Coordinates of C-alpha atoms in Angstrom, one line a residue:
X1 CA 97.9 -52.3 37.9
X2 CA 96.7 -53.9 41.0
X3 CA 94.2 -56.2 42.1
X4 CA 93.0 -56.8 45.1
X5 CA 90.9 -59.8 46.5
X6 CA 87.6 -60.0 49.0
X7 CA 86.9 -62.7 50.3
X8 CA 83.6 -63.9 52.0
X9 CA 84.7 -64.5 56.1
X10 CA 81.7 -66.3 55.9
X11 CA 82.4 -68.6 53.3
X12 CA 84.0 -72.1 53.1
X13 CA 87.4 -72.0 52.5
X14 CA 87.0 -73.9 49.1
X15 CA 85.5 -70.9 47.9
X16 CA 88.6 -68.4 49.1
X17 CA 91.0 -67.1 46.7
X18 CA 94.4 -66.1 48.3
X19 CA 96.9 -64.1 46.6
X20 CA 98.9 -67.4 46.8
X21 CA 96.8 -69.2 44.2
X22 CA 96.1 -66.2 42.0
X23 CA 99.5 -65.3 41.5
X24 CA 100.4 -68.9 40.4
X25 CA 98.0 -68.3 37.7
X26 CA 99.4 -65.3 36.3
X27 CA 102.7 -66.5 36.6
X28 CA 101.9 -69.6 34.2
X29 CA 100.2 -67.4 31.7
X30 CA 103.4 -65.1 29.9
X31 CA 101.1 -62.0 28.9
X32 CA 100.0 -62.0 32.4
X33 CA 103.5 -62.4 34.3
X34 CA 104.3 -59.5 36.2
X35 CA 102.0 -56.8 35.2
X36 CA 100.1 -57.1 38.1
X37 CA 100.6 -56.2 41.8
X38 CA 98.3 -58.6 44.5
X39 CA 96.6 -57.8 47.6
X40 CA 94.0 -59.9 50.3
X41 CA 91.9 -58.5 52.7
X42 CA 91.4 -60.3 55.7
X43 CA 90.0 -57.8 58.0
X44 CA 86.7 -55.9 56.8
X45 CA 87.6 -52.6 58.1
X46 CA 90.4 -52.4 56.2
X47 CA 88.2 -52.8 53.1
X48 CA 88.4 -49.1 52.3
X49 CA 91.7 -48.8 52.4
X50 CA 92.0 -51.3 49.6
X51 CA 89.5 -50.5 47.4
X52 CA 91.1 -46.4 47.3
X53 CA 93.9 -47.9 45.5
X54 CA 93.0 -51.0 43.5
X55 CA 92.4 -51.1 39.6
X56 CA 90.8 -54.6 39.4
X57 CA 89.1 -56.0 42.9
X58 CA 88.0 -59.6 42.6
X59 CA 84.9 -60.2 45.0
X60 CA 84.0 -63.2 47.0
X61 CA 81.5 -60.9 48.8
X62 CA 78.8 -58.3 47.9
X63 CA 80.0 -54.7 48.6
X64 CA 77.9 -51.9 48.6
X65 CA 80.4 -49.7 46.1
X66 CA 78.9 -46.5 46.5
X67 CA 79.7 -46.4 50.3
X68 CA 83.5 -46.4 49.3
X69 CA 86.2 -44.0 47.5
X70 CA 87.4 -46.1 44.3
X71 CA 89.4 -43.7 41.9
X72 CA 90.9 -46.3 40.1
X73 CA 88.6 -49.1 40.2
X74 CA 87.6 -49.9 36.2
X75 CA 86.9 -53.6 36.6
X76 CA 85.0 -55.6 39.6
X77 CA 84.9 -59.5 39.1
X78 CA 82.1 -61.2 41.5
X79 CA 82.1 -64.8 42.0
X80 CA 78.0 -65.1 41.7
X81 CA 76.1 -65.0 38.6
X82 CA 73.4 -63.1 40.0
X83 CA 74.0 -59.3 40.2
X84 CA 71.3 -57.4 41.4
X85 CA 72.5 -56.4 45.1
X86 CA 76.0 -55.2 43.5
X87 CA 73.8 -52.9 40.9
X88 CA 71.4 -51.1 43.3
X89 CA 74.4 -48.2 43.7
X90 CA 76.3 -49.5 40.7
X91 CA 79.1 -46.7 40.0
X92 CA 79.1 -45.4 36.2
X93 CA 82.5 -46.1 34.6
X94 CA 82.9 -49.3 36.3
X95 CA 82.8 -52.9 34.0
X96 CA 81.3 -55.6 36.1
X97 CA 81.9 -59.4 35.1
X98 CA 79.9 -62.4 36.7
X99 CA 80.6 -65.9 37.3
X100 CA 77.9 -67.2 34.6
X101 CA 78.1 -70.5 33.0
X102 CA 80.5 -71.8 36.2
X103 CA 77.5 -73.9 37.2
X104 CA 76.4 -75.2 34.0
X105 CA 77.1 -78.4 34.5
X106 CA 76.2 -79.2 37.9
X107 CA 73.1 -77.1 37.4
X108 CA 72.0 -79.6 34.1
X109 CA 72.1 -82.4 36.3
X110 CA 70.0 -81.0 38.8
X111 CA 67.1 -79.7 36.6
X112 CA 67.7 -82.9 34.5
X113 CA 66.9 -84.9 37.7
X114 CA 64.3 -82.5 38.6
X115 CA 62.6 -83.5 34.9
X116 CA 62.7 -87.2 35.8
X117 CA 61.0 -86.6 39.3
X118 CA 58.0 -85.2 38.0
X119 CA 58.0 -88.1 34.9
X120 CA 57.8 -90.5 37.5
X121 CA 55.8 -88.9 40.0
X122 CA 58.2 -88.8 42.9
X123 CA 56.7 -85.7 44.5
X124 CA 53.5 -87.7 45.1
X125 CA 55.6 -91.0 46.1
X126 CA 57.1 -88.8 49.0
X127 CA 54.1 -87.4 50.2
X128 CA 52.2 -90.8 49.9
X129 CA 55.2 -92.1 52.1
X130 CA 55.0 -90.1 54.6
X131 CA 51.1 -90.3 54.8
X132 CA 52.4 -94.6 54.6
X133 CA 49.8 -94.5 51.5
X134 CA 50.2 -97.0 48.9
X135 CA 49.1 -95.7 45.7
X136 CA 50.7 -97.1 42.7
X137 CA 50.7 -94.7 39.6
X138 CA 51.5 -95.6 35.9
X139 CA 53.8 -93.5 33.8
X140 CA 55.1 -93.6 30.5
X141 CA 59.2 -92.5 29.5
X142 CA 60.2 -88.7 29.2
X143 CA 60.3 -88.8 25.3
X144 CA 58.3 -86.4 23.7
X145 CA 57.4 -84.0 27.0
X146 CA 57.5 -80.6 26.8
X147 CA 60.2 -78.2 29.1
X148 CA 59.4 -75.0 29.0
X149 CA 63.1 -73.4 30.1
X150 CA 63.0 -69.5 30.8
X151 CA 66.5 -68.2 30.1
X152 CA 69.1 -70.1 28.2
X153 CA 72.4 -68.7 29.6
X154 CA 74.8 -71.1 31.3
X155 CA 72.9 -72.8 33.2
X156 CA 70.0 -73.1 30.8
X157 CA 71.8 -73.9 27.8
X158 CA 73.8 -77.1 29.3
X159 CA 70.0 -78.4 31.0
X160 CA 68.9 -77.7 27.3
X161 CA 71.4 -80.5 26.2
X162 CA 70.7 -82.9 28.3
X163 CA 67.3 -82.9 28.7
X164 CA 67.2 -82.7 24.8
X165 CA 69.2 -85.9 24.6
X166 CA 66.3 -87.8 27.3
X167 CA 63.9 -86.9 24.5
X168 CA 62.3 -84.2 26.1
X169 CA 61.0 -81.1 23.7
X170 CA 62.5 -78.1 24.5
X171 CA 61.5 -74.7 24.6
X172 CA 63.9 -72.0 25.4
X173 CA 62.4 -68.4 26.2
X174 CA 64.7 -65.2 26.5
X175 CA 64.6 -62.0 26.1
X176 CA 65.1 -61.7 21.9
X177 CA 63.5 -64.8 21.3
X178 CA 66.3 -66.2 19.9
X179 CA 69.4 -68.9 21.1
X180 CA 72.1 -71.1 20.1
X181 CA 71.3 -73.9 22.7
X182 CA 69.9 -77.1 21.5
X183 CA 65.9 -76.5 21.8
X184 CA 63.5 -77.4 19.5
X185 CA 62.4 -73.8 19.7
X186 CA 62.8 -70.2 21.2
X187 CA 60.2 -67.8 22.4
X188 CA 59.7 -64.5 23.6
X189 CA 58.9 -63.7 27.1
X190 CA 55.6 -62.2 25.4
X191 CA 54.8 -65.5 23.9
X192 CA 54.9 -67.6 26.9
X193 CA 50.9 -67.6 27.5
X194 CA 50.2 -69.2 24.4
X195 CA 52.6 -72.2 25.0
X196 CA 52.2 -72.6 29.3
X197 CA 49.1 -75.2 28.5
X198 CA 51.0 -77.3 26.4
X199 CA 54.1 -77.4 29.3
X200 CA 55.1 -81.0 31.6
X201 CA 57.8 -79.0 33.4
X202 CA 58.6 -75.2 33.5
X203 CA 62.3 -74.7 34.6
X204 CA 63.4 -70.9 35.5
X205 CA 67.3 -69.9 35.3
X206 CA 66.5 -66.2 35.3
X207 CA 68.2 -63.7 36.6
X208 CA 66.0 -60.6 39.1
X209 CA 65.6 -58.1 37.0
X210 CA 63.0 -55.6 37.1
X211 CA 61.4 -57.7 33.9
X212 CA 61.8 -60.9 35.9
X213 CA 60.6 -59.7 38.8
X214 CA 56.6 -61.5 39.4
X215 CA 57.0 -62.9 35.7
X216 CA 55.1 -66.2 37.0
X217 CA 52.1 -64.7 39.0
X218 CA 48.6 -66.3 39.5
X219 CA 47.4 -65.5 36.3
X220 CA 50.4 -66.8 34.5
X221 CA 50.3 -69.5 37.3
X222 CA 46.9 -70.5 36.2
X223 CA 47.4 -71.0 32.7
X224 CA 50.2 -74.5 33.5
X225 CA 47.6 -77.3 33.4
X226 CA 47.8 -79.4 36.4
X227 CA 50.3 -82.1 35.5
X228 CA 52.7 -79.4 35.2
X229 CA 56.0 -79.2 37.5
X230 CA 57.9 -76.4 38.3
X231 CA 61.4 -76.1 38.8
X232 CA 63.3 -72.8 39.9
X233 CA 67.1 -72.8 40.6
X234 CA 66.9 -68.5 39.2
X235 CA 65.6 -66.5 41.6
X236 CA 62.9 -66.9 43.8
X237 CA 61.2 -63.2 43.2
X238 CA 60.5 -64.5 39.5
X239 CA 57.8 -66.6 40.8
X240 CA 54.4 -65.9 43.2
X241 CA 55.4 -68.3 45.6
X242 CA 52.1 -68.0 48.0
X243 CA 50.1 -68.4 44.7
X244 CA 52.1 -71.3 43.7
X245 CA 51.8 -72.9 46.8
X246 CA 48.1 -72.3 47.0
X247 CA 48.0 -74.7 43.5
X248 CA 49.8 -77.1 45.0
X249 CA 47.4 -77.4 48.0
X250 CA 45.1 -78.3 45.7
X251 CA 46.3 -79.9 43.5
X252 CA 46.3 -78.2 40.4
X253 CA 50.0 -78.5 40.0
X254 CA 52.1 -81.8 39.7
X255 CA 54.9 -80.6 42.0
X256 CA 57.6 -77.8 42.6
X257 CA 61.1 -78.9 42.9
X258 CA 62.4 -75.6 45.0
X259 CA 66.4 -74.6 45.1
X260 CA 65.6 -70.9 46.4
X261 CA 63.5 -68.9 48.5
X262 CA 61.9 -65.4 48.8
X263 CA 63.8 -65.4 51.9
X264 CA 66.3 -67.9 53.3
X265 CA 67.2 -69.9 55.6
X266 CA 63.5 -70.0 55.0
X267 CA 62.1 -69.7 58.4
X268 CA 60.8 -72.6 60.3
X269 CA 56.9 -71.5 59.9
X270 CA 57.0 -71.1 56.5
X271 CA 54.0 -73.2 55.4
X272 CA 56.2 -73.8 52.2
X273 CA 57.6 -76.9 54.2
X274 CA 54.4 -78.8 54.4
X275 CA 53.2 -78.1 51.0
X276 CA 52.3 -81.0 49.3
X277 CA 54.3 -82.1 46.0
X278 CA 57.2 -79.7 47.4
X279 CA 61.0 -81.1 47.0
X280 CA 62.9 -78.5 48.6
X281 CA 66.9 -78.3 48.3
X282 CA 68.7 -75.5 50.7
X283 CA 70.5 -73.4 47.8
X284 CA 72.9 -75.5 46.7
X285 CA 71.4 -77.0 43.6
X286 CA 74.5 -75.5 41.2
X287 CA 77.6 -74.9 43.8
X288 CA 80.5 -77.4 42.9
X289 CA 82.8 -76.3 46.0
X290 CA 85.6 -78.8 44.6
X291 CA 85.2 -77.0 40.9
X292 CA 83.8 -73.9 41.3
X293 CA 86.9 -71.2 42.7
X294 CA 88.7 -73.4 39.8
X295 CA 85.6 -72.2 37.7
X296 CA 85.6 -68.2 38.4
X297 CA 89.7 -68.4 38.5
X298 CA 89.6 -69.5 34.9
X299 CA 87.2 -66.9 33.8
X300 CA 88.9 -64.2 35.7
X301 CA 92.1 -65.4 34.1
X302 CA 91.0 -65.2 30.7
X303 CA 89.5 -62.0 31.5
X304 CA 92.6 -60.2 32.6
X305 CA 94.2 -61.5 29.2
X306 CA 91.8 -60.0 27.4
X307 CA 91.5 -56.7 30.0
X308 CA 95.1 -56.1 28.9
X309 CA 94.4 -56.4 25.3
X310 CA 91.4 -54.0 25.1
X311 CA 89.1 -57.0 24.0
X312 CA 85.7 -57.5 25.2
X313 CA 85.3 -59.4 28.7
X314 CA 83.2 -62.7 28.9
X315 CA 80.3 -62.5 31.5
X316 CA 79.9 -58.8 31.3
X317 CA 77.0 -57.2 32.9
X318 CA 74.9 -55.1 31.1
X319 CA 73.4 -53.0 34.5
X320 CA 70.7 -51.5 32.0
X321 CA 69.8 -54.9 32.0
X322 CA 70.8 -56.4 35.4
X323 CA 72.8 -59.6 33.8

């Protein structure tokens, strides 16, 4: 079978897979050794050419599939967790894996930080110093705060541990209502008006879906009581960010700690980068480049094992479901 690699051109090269690397892991790995012919693309208009004849293309890049001929293709491998560009023209027949739980760990320590800010009130600190306001405020310790997390995948499940461990109460919502991360409890996304009053911090993993998609407008929005923080490292489109920044204006939110954008670079005007209580990070709250190519290549790996085996694939994509 062969496999053949995209790379992003516009990527850093820590994030490039060469045909080098990946057949150094299949050589190491006996049920893999030699069953396997490699290719690497480093010329976009050759990317037809490759894809008519590959049974297994590893993606660095998104690719509009349905734009190309792709007989053989059974199996695409994408190095982002989110999906929902590659499944707009998603081709039947086709198993698509993702790169979830690759930035678990990273990703815990940043909503785990993100926590901490709004326990101690750093939003307002920041915006007091650059006012030069002195306003002393009084806090007490995390202990005992509720997180409301929506989705406990990966990502979600590692910030689950370590925010349980700072004492925090967790509440993890998905899909079923049900998880094997360490919450206190889990919801269902149709139970999240009842608990949003009782919420310090609201952190959102999800995926775009078209059930994500506007799950936290005004109304939902409205029901957070003001000490309430937001953090969103997911997708942007889950949220109404105009409404969300119209709270913050006034105050009736403690803070947003922002990692993505309804559009990005997010242009200069954007009023989102004088909102008060905003701590905003340029998309690159969960990307380990020293760990993460490490991250997908070990998935990928273990993947191909099991490819030749017949056994389920980890990180496959529902496209019913869009993750």
């Amino acid at each position: 079978m062969h496999i053949h690699i995209e790379n992003d051109a516009s990527a850093p090269r820590a994030l490039h897979l060469s045909v080098e690397q990946l057949q150094l892991q299949l050589d190491v790995h006996p049920p893999l050794r030699s069953h396997f012919t490699l290719s690497e693309n480093r010329d976009p208009a050759q990317t037809a050419d490759f894809l008519a004849r590959c049974d297994i293309l590893w993606s660095g890049r998104k690719l509009a599939l349905d734009q190309f001929s792709t007989p053989r293709l059974g199996w695409v491998q994408v190095m982002s967790a989110g999906v929902e560009q590659w499944l707009a023209h998603w081709p039947q027949g086709v198993t698509l894996t993702n790169a979830s739980g690759v930035h678990g760990d990273k990703g815990a320590e940043f909503i785990l930080m993100a926590a901490l800010m709004f326990n101690f009130g750093i939003p307002g600190f920041l915006q007091d110093q650059a006012q030069r306001v002195w306003r002393p405020t009084f806090g007490g310790c995390a202990r005992g705060k509720i997180v409301l997390l929506l989705g406990v995948g990966g990502i979600g499940a590692a910030a689950a541990t370590l925010l349980t461990a700072q004492g925090y109460r967790v509440i993890g919502v998905t899909r079923s209502g049900q998880c094997d991360a360490n919450v206190a409890r889990c919801i269902r996304i149709d139970a999240l008006d009842e608990v949003l009053p009782q919420v310090d911090v609201v952190v959102s993993t999800l995926p775009l879906t078209p059930q994500t998609r506007n799950l936290f407008d005004r109304r939902r929005l409205d029901l957070l009581t003001a000490r309430a923080g937001i953090v969103i490292v997911g997708r942007a489109d889950v949220f109404d960010y105009s409404a969300m920044r119209e709270k913050l204006n006034v105050g009736e939110l403690a803070g947003a700690v922002l990692d993505v954008y309804p559009q990005e670079p997010l242009p200069a005007d954007d009023p989102l980068w004088h909102t008060p209580g905003v701590v905003m990070t340029p998309h690159c709250s969960l990307d380990d480049h020293s760990a993460y190519l490490a991250g997908c290549l070990d998935v990928f790996i273990d993947n191909l094992a099991r490819f030749r085996h017949g056994q389920p694939l980890r990180n496959q994509v529902d496209p019913a479901r869009g993750y």
